[in-house]
GROMACS .gro file of C-alpha atoms in nm:
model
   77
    1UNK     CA    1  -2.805   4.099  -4.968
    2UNK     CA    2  -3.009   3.793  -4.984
    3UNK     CA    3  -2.858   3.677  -5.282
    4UNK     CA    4  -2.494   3.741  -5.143
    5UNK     CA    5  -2.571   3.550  -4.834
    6UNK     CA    6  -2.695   3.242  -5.039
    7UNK     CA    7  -2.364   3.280  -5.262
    8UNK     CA    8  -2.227   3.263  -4.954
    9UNK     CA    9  -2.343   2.974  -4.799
   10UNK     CA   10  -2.292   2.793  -5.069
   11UNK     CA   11  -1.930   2.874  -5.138
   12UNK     CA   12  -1.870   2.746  -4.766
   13UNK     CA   13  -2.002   2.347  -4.889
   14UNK     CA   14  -1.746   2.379  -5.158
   15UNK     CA   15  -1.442   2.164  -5.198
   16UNK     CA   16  -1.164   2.434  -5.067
   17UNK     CA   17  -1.355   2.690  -4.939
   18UNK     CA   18  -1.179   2.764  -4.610
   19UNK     CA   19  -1.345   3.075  -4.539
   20UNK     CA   20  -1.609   3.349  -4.666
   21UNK     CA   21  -1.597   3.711  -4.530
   22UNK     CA   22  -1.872   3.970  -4.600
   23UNK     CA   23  -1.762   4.287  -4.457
   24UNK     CA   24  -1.951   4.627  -4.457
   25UNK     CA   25  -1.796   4.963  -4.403
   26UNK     CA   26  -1.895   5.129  -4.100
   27UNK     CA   27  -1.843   5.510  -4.260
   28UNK     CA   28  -2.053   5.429  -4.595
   29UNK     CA   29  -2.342   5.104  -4.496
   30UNK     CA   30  -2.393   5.053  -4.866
   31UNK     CA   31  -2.019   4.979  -4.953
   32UNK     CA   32  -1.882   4.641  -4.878
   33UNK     CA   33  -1.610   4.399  -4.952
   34UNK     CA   34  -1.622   3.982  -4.992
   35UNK     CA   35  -1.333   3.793  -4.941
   36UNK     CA   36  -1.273   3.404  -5.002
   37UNK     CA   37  -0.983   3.170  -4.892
   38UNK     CA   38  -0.972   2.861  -5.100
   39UNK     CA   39  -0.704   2.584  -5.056
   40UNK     CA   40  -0.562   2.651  -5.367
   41UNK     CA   41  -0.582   2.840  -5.694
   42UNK     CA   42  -0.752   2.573  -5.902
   43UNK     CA   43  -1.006   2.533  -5.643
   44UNK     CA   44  -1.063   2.925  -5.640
   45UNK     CA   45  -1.102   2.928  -6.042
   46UNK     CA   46  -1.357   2.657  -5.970
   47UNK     CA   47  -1.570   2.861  -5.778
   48UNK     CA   48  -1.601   3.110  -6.061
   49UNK     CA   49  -1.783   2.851  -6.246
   50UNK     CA   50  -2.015   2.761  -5.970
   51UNK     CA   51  -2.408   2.817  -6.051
   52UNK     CA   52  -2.468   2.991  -5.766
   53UNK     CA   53  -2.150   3.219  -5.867
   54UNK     CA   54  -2.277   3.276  -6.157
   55UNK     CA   55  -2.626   3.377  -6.007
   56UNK     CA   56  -2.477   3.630  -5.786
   57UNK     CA   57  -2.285   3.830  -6.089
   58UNK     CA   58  -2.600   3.830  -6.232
   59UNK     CA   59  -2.825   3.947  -5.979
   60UNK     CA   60  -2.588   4.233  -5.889
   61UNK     CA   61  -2.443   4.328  -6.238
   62UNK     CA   62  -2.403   4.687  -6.235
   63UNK     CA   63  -2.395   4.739  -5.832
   64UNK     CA   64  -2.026   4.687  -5.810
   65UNK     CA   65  -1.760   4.930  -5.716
   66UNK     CA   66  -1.510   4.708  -5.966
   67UNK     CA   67  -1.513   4.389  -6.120
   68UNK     CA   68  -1.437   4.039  -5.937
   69UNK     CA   69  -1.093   3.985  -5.900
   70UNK     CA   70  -0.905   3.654  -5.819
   71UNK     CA   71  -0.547   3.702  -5.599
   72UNK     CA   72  -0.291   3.481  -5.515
   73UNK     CA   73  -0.168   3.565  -5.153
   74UNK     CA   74   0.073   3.341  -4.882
   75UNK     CA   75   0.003   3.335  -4.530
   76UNK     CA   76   0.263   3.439  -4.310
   77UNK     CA   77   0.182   3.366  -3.998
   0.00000   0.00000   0.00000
């Protein structure tokens, strides 16, 4: 967790990041989901590359329900 939090913190100081959500299911504690809004794509696909990125999928290889994946949704309202 400490590790997410960090990866967290420092996806906030990055150009774009508008938002990080870390979200834990109330049912099953040890399941959760991350979320990120960047202001674009490009910045998004930066953060992949981040060190601090990379630390994270490192230090929790092998604890994930699924792999990463990077989305490209509009806001409606």
């Amino acid at each position: 967790m400490v590790t997410t939090l960090e990866m967290a913190h420092a996806s906030l100081r990055e150009r774009g990041c508008r938002r990080f959500e870390a979200l834990r299911n109330e049912q099953f504690p040890t399941q959760f989901i991350l979320s990120a809004l960047f202001n674009s794509r490009a910045d998004a696909e930066l953060h992949l590359q981040m060190e601090h990125y990379q630390n994270w999928q490192e230090a929790t290889a092998g604890m994930l329900a699924e792999a990463p994946r990077l989305e490209t949704f509009t806001q409606l309202f």
